[in-house]
mmCIF file of C-alpha atoms in Angstrom:
data_model
loop_
_atom_site.group_PDB
_atom_site.id
_atom_site.type_symbol
_atom_site.label_atom_id
_atom_site.label_comp_id
_atom_site.label_asym_id
_atom_site.label_seq_id
_atom_site.Cartn_x
_atom_site.Cartn_y
_atom_site.Cartn_z
ATOM 1 C CA UNK A 210 64.463 96.671 109.328
ATOM 2 C CA UNK A 211 65.927 95.646 112.703
ATOM 3 C CA UNK A 212 66.330 98.788 115.225
ATOM 4 C CA UNK A 213 69.170 98.310 117.711
ATOM 5 C CA UNK A 214 68.424 99.624 121.122
ATOM 6 C CA UNK A 215 70.518 102.379 122.836
ATOM 7 C CA UNK A 216 72.139 99.601 125.054
ATOM 8 C CA UNK A 217 72.952 97.623 121.989
ATOM 9 C CA UNK A 218 74.576 100.618 120.124
ATOM 10 C CA UNK A 219 76.628 101.342 123.028
ATOM 11 C CA UNK A 220 77.976 97.811 123.052
ATOM 12 C CA UNK A 221 78.763 98.373 119.404
ATOM 13 C CA UNK A 222 80.650 101.319 120.427
ATOM 14 C CA UNK A 223 82.501 99.531 122.960
ATOM 15 C CA UNK A 224 83.581 96.819 120.689
ATOM 16 C CA UNK A 225 85.076 99.322 118.232
ATOM 17 C CA UNK A 226 86.719 101.540 120.914
ATOM 18 C CA UNK A 227 90.173 99.725 121.126
ATOM 19 C CA UNK A 228 90.634 99.766 117.429
ATOM 20 C CA UNK A 229 89.489 103.376 117.537
ATOM 21 C CA UNK A 230 92.074 104.357 120.183
ATOM 22 C CA UNK A 231 94.854 102.329 118.495
ATOM 23 C CA UNK A 232 93.945 104.162 115.154
ATOM 24 C CA UNK A 233 94.049 107.444 116.642
ATOM 25 C CA UNK A 234 97.437 106.762 118.672
ATOM 26 C CA UNK A 235 99.483 105.229 116.225
ATOM 27 C CA UNK A 236 98.106 106.488 113.071
ATOM 28 C CA UNK A 237 96.073 109.703 113.144
ATOM 29 C CA UNK A 238 97.854 111.340 115.690
ATOM 30 C CA UNK A 239 101.285 111.029 113.985
ATOM 31 C CA UNK A 240 99.706 112.023 110.683
ATOM 32 C CA UNK A 241 98.342 115.054 112.147
ATOM 33 C CA UNK A 242 101.583 115.922 114.183
ATOM 34 C CA UNK A 243 103.511 115.257 111.038
ATOM 35 C CA UNK A 244 101.440 117.741 109.109
ATOM 36 C CA UNK A 245 102.095 120.298 111.789
ATOM 37 C CA UNK A 246 105.859 119.589 111.985
ATOM 38 C CA UNK A 247 106.088 120.161 108.427
ATOM 39 C CA UNK A 248 105.848 123.805 108.983
ATOM 40 C CA UNK A 249 108.490 123.838 111.603
ATOM 41 C CA UNK A 250 112.172 123.789 111.711
ATOM 42 C CA UNK A 251 112.909 121.148 114.282
ATOM 43 C CA UNK A 252 116.058 119.345 115.073
ATOM 44 C CA UNK A 253 115.218 115.918 116.868
ATOM 45 C CA UNK A 254 118.359 116.320 118.848
ATOM 46 C CA UNK A 255 117.401 119.590 120.527
ATOM 47 C CA UNK A 256 113.796 118.781 121.957
ATOM 48 C CA UNK A 257 111.638 122.003 122.519
ATOM 49 C CA UNK A 258 113.418 124.127 119.864
ATOM 50 C CA UNK A 259 110.792 124.032 117.065
ATOM 51 C CA UNK A 260 110.636 127.232 114.979
ATOM 52 C CA UNK A 261 107.761 127.985 112.937
ATOM 53 C CA UNK A 262 109.171 128.731 109.207
ATOM 54 C CA UNK A 263 105.726 128.379 107.350
ATOM 55 C CA UNK A 264 106.405 127.092 103.924
ATOM 56 C CA UNK A 265 110.104 127.281 104.157
ATOM 57 C CA UNK A 266 110.773 123.460 104.377
ATOM 58 C CA UNK A 267 108.546 122.990 101.033
ATOM 59 C CA UNK A 268 110.322 125.551 99.175
ATOM 60 C CA UNK A 269 113.689 124.393 100.287
ATOM 61 C CA UNK A 270 112.860 120.891 98.923
ATOM 62 C CA UNK A 271 111.837 122.234 95.644
ATOM 63 C CA UNK A 272 114.967 124.112 95.314
ATOM 64 C CA UNK A 273 116.965 120.860 96.138
ATOM 65 C CA UNK A 274 118.390 118.912 93.259
ATOM 66 C CA UNK A 275 118.489 115.882 95.411
ATOM 67 C CA UNK A 276 114.667 115.829 96.179
ATOM 68 C CA UNK A 277 113.839 115.781 92.383
ATOM 69 C CA UNK A 278 116.616 113.235 91.747
ATOM 70 C CA UNK A 279 114.626 111.001 94.295
ATOM 71 C CA UNK A 280 111.477 111.899 92.731
ATOM 72 C CA UNK A 281 113.004 110.884 89.377
ATOM 73 C CA UNK A 282 114.286 107.656 90.876
ATOM 74 C CA UNK A 283 110.911 106.864 92.454
ATOM 75 C CA UNK A 284 109.210 107.578 89.110
ATOM 76 C CA UNK A 285 111.671 105.247 87.240
ATOM 77 C CA UNK A 286 111.692 102.491 89.570
ATOM 78 C CA UNK A 287 107.777 102.719 89.199
ATOM 79 C CA UNK A 288 107.217 102.907 85.538
ATOM 80 C CA UNK A 289 109.602 99.895 85.006
ATOM 81 C CA UNK A 290 108.514 97.781 87.964
ATOM 82 C CA UNK A 291 104.865 98.184 87.617
ATOM 83 C CA UNK A 292 104.491 97.004 83.853
ATOM 84 C CA UNK A 293 106.639 94.246 84.178
ATOM 85 C CA UNK A 294 105.213 92.863 87.054
ATOM 86 C CA UNK A 295 101.839 93.007 85.684
ATOM 87 C CA UNK A 296 103.101 91.390 82.308
ATOM 88 C CA UNK A 297 105.012 88.580 83.996
ATOM 89 C CA UNK A 298 102.321 87.928 86.655
ATOM 90 C CA UNK A 299 99.708 87.667 83.788
ATOM 91 C CA UNK A 300 101.668 85.389 81.685
ATOM 92 C CA UNK A 301 102.434 83.042 84.614
ATOM 93 C CA UNK A 302 98.777 82.938 85.661
ATOM 94 C CA UNK A 303 97.606 82.095 82.131
ATOM 95 C CA UNK A 304 100.014 79.321 81.943
ATOM 96 C CA UNK A 305 98.969 77.798 85.300
ATOM 97 C CA UNK A 306 95.538 78.499 84.812
ATOM 98 C CA UNK A 307 95.643 76.624 81.122
ATOM 99 C CA UNK A 308 97.332 73.410 82.874
ATOM 100 C CA UNK A 309 95.177 70.819 84.114
ATOM 101 C CA UNK A 310 98.045 68.884 85.762
ATOM 102 C CA UNK A 311 98.631 68.900 89.927
ATOM 103 C CA UNK A 312 102.038 70.419 89.034
ATOM 104 C CA UNK A 313 100.004 73.870 88.787
ATOM 105 C CA UNK A 314 99.751 73.913 92.738
ATOM 106 C CA UNK A 315 103.430 73.413 92.973
ATOM 107 C CA UNK A 316 104.110 76.474 90.759
ATOM 108 C CA UNK A 317 101.976 78.552 92.654
ATOM 109 C CA UNK A 318 103.655 77.954 95.790
ATOM 110 C CA UNK A 319 107.190 78.326 94.131
ATOM 111 C CA UNK A 320 106.125 81.674 92.702
ATOM 112 C CA UNK A 321 104.256 83.138 95.927
ATOM 113 C CA UNK A 322 107.044 81.765 98.400
ATOM 114 C CA UNK A 323 109.383 84.945 97.590
ATOM 115 C CA UNK A 324 106.388 87.417 98.279
ATOM 116 C CA UNK A 325 105.909 85.990 101.858
ATOM 117 C CA UNK A 326 109.710 85.968 102.662
ATOM 118 C CA UNK A 327 111.558 88.630 104.717
ATOM 119 C CA UNK A 328 112.516 91.794 102.268
ATOM 120 C CA UNK A 329 115.613 92.171 104.358
ATOM 121 C CA UNK A 330 116.454 88.425 103.733
ATOM 122 C CA UNK A 331 115.879 88.657 100.186
ATOM 123 C CA UNK A 332 117.762 91.919 100.057
ATOM 124 C CA UNK A 333 120.777 90.369 101.806
ATOM 125 C CA UNK A 334 120.682 87.353 99.312
ATOM 126 C CA UNK A 335 120.446 89.752 96.418
ATOM 127 C CA UNK A 336 123.458 91.509 97.907
ATOM 128 C CA UNK A 337 125.542 88.528 97.836
ATOM 129 C CA UNK A 338 124.342 87.686 94.187
ATOM 130 C CA UNK A 339 125.676 90.883 93.035
ATOM 131 C CA UNK A 340 128.644 91.694 95.159
ATOM 132 C CA UNK A 341 131.194 93.798 93.301
ATOM 133 C CA UNK A 342 133.886 91.357 94.143
ATOM 134 C CA UNK A 343 134.628 88.281 92.376
ATOM 135 C CA UNK A 344 133.110 86.321 95.208
ATOM 136 C CA UNK A 345 129.698 87.473 94.061
ATOM 137 C CA UNK A 346 127.780 84.701 92.173
ATOM 138 C CA UNK A 347 127.106 86.785 89.211
ATOM 139 C CA UNK A 348 130.372 87.922 88.882
ATOM 140 C CA UNK A 349 131.525 84.423 89.273
ATOM 141 C CA UNK A 350 129.376 83.689 86.236
ATOM 142 C CA UNK A 351 130.747 86.490 84.393
ATOM 143 C CA UNK A 352 134.328 85.391 85.158
ATOM 144 C CA UNK A 353 133.251 81.954 83.780
ATOM 145 C CA UNK A 354 132.321 83.460 80.392
ATOM 146 C CA UNK A 355 135.579 85.327 80.337
ATOM 147 C CA UNK A 356 134.281 88.492 81.021
ATOM 148 C CA UNK A 357 135.220 91.290 83.515
ATOM 149 C CA UNK A 358 133.600 91.451 86.921
ATOM 150 C CA UNK A 359 131.165 94.249 87.138
ATOM 151 C CA UNK A 360 130.401 96.573 90.306
ATOM 152 C CA UNK A 361 126.739 95.666 90.238
ATOM 153 C CA UNK A 362 125.797 98.008 93.264
ATOM 154 C CA UNK A 363 128.309 100.439 92.916
ATOM 155 C CA UNK A 364 127.885 101.433 89.332
ATOM 156 C CA UNK A 365 125.172 104.177 89.063
ATOM 157 C CA UNK A 366 123.877 102.936 85.955
ATOM 158 C CA UNK A 367 123.189 99.223 87.230
ATOM 159 C CA UNK A 368 122.164 99.597 90.939
ATOM 160 C CA UNK A 369 118.578 100.662 90.157
ATOM 161 C CA UNK A 370 117.965 97.738 87.793
ATOM 162 C CA UNK A 371 119.359 95.269 90.478
ATOM 163 C CA UNK A 372 116.855 96.868 92.983
ATOM 164 C CA UNK A 373 114.107 96.617 90.164
ATOM 165 C CA UNK A 374 115.057 93.051 89.471
ATOM 166 C CA UNK A 375 114.570 92.084 93.126
ATOM 167 C CA UNK A 376 111.034 93.872 93.645
ATOM 168 C CA UNK A 377 109.825 92.038 90.437
ATOM 169 C CA UNK A 378 111.341 88.664 91.413
ATOM 170 C CA UNK A 379 109.883 88.865 95.136
ATOM 171 C CA UNK A 380 106.185 90.368 93.775
ATOM 172 C CA UNK A 381 105.515 88.658 90.770
ATOM 173 C CA UNK A 382 103.888 85.646 93.013
ATOM 174 C CA UNK A 383 101.261 88.065 94.519
ATOM 175 C CA UNK A 384 100.459 89.661 91.220
ATOM 176 C CA UNK A 385 100.106 85.976 89.665
ATOM 177 C CA UNK A 386 97.727 84.993 92.521
ATOM 178 C CA UNK A 387 95.436 87.901 91.875
ATOM 179 C CA UNK A 388 95.458 87.220 88.410
ATOM 180 C CA UNK A 389 94.407 83.655 88.877
ATOM 181 C CA UNK A 390 91.490 84.824 91.093
ATOM 182 C CA UNK A 391 90.375 87.077 88.232
ATOM 183 C CA UNK A 392 90.714 84.103 85.791
ATOM 184 C CA UNK A 393 88.830 81.734 87.814
ATOM 185 C CA UNK A 394 86.093 84.346 88.020
ATOM 186 C CA UNK A 395 85.560 84.436 84.389
ATOM 187 C CA UNK A 396 82.543 82.039 83.677
ATOM 188 C CA UNK A 397 83.533 78.948 81.764
ATOM 189 C CA UNK A 398 80.171 79.440 79.543
ATOM 190 C CA UNK A 399 81.917 82.182 77.939
ATOM 191 C CA UNK A 400 84.758 80.135 76.411
ATOM 192 C CA UNK A 401 82.368 77.245 75.771
ATOM 193 C CA UNK A 402 80.275 79.496 73.214
ATOM 194 C CA UNK A 403 83.381 80.762 71.808
ATOM 195 C CA UNK A 404 84.829 77.310 71.330
ATOM 196 C CA UNK A 405 81.961 77.024 68.652
ATOM 197 C CA UNK A 406 83.343 79.553 66.311
ATOM 198 C CA UNK A 407 87.195 78.821 65.268
ATOM 199 C CA UNK A 408 89.174 81.295 66.865
ATOM 200 C CA UNK A 409 92.827 81.625 67.918
ATOM 201 C CA UNK A 410 94.071 81.604 71.294
ATOM 202 C CA UNK A 411 95.630 85.069 70.810
ATOM 203 C CA UNK A 412 92.318 86.755 69.527
ATOM 204 C CA UNK A 413 90.398 84.696 72.600
ATOM 205 C CA UNK A 414 93.011 86.718 74.787
ATOM 206 C CA UNK A 415 92.785 90.221 73.232
ATOM 207 C CA UNK A 416 89.050 90.045 72.682
ATOM 208 C CA UNK A 417 87.833 88.095 75.637
ATOM 209 C CA UNK A 418 90.194 87.296 78.354
ATOM 210 C CA UNK A 419 91.890 90.831 78.744
ATOM 211 C CA UNK A 420 88.645 92.835 78.720
ATOM 212 C CA UNK A 421 87.139 90.653 81.564
ATOM 213 C CA UNK A 422 90.220 90.905 83.525
ATOM 214 C CA UNK A 423 90.027 94.876 83.088
ATOM 215 C CA UNK A 424 88.978 95.476 86.949
ATOM 216 C CA UNK A 425 91.806 93.070 88.261
ATOM 217 C CA UNK A 426 94.129 94.809 86.021
ATOM 218 C CA UNK A 427 93.013 98.177 87.393
ATOM 219 C CA UNK A 428 93.476 97.104 91.008
ATOM 220 C CA UNK A 429 96.809 95.487 90.627
ATOM 221 C CA UNK A 430 98.017 98.587 88.566
ATOM 222 C CA UNK A 431 97.178 101.448 91.268
ATOM 223 C CA UNK A 432 98.118 99.199 94.189
ATOM 224 C CA UNK A 433 101.222 98.381 92.666
ATOM 225 C CA UNK A 434 102.152 101.848 91.933
ATOM 226 C CA UNK A 435 101.153 102.977 95.341
ATOM 227 C CA UNK A 436 103.505 100.393 96.690
ATOM 228 C CA UNK A 437 106.227 101.345 94.468
ATOM 229 C CA UNK A 438 106.424 104.892 95.604
ATOM 230 C CA UNK A 439 106.984 103.558 98.980
ATOM 231 C CA UNK A 440 110.116 101.497 98.278
ATOM 232 C CA UNK A 441 112.409 101.528 101.026
ATOM 233 C CA UNK A 442 113.995 98.345 102.332
ATOM 234 C CA UNK A 443 115.811 96.895 99.409
ATOM 235 C CA UNK A 444 117.352 100.547 98.513
ATOM 236 C CA UNK A 445 118.508 100.664 102.282
ATOM 237 C CA UNK A 446 119.834 97.442 102.469
ATOM 238 C CA UNK A 447 121.544 97.133 99.035
ATOM 239 C CA UNK A 448 122.860 100.720 98.252
ATOM 240 C CA UNK A 449 121.650 103.029 101.119
ATOM 241 C CA UNK A 450 120.528 105.386 98.206
ATOM 242 C CA UNK A 451 123.923 105.414 96.553
ATOM 243 C CA UNK A 452 126.061 105.347 94.552
ATOM 244 C CA UNK A 453 125.829 109.271 95.236
ATOM 245 C CA UNK A 454 121.910 109.503 94.851
ATOM 246 C CA UNK A 455 121.613 106.877 92.032
ATOM 247 C CA UNK A 456 118.991 104.991 94.020
ATOM 248 C CA UNK A 457 117.733 107.626 96.505
ATOM 249 C CA UNK A 458 113.914 107.493 96.471
ATOM 250 C CA UNK A 459 111.288 109.701 98.454
ATOM 251 C CA UNK A 460 111.257 107.217 101.431
ATOM 252 C CA UNK A 461 115.026 106.946 101.738
ATOM 253 C CA UNK A 462 115.372 110.798 101.329
ATOM 254 C CA UNK A 463 112.660 111.035 103.942
ATOM 255 C CA UNK A 464 114.605 108.583 106.400
ATOM 256 C CA UNK A 465 118.134 110.271 105.752
ATOM 257 C CA UNK A 466 116.598 113.901 106.466
ATOM 258 C CA UNK A 467 114.602 112.567 109.477
ATOM 259 C CA UNK A 468 116.854 109.948 111.204
ATOM 260 C CA UNK A 469 120.266 110.793 109.835
ATOM 261 C CA UNK A 470 120.406 114.553 109.683
ATOM 262 C CA UNK A 471 117.724 114.885 112.541
ATOM 263 C CA UNK A 472 115.701 117.386 110.624
ATOM 264 C CA UNK A 473 112.291 116.245 111.338
ATOM 265 C CA UNK A 474 110.380 119.330 109.876
ATOM 266 C CA UNK A 475 111.986 118.646 106.419
ATOM 267 C CA UNK A 476 111.386 114.950 106.565
ATOM 268 C CA UNK A 477 107.714 115.759 107.581
ATOM 269 C CA UNK A 478 107.413 117.809 104.512
ATOM 270 C CA UNK A 479 108.614 114.903 102.309
ATOM 271 C CA UNK A 480 106.264 112.986 104.078
ATOM 272 C CA UNK A 481 103.252 115.121 103.254
ATOM 273 C CA UNK A 482 104.186 115.556 99.541
ATOM 274 C CA UNK A 483 104.395 111.759 99.428
ATOM 275 C CA UNK A 484 100.930 111.654 100.940
ATOM 276 C CA UNK A 485 99.343 114.069 98.462
ATOM 277 C CA UNK A 486 100.863 112.025 95.629
ATOM 278 C CA UNK A 487 99.589 108.923 97.106
ATOM 279 C CA UNK A 488 96.172 110.455 97.639
ATOM 280 C CA UNK A 489 95.842 111.461 93.959
ATOM 281 C CA UNK A 490 96.762 107.681 93.148
ATOM 282 C CA UNK A 491 94.012 106.849 95.615
ATOM 283 C CA UNK A 492 91.213 108.803 94.016
ATOM 284 C CA UNK A 493 92.501 107.989 90.643
ATOM 285 C CA UNK A 494 92.131 104.297 91.653
ATOM 286 C CA UNK A 495 88.612 104.887 92.733
ATOM 287 C CA UNK A 496 87.540 106.532 89.678
ATOM 288 C CA UNK A 497 89.219 103.968 87.485
ATOM 289 C CA UNK A 498 87.822 101.124 89.303
ATOM 290 C CA UNK A 499 84.231 102.474 89.043
ATOM 291 C CA UNK A 500 84.537 103.136 85.468
ATOM 292 C CA UNK A 501 86.103 99.783 84.954
ATOM 293 C CA UNK A 502 83.338 97.967 86.720
ATOM 294 C CA UNK A 503 80.827 100.040 84.443
ATOM 295 C CA UNK A 504 82.604 98.889 81.411
ATOM 296 C CA UNK A 505 82.541 95.406 82.698
ATOM 297 C CA UNK A 506 78.982 95.501 83.035
#
């Protein structure tokens, strides 16, 4: 065992000091301040007038139907987006992995490009595609099919599905890449042994591939859920939370309360609730991942 001297230890600490300072100033400090601010009534436009109110911010949130609407929208967005992403990503990964042609690399790039593209740019493109006027491409297609134009983003029933479609289209490449990594990690000897017995591709998928992909699926499930709870940019660019509150999510509600209504105490309370939800999901991730790896072994 190598024992570092005091001088070497000091050097190690000096190396991590800049990162520690940045973390404390820009992450840990604001988190702590937000937690404290959630117990105060504080208007951003009146500096120095913070008034301690205890749990009033949290109580007012739980009495506000808009908060529960935002929570419901976030839940619906997550429950639809995550399963569709996992299913599509897995199907595309299986198709590319089974193909031995050089075109597989081209497909990887094509599917992955939307993921590395700017969310703002993608959202603007979708706003042009689903424009409520007849100049929108989707409405032009409907007119060509002798159908009436649709107010995609102004209809409370259609606005959220459009945002879900955008998110799935943009993120499916990432899910595909992770699944491809999981598929490549499966030993080829397993499939060679199975090929000695006549077994259908469907049974091979159900009884061999999917169980061996269980750790990858767990990782993707929890990380995508956490990411879905933090959806903001497509909602802000496409609908600004409307029509009404049909697409308002927890993060957009936080933005509205903090930077439009200037109620920073209330916005901090929303942030704390969101933090608790994500903390629970992170703990769940650790437990499921541990159990998944034990089952894999």
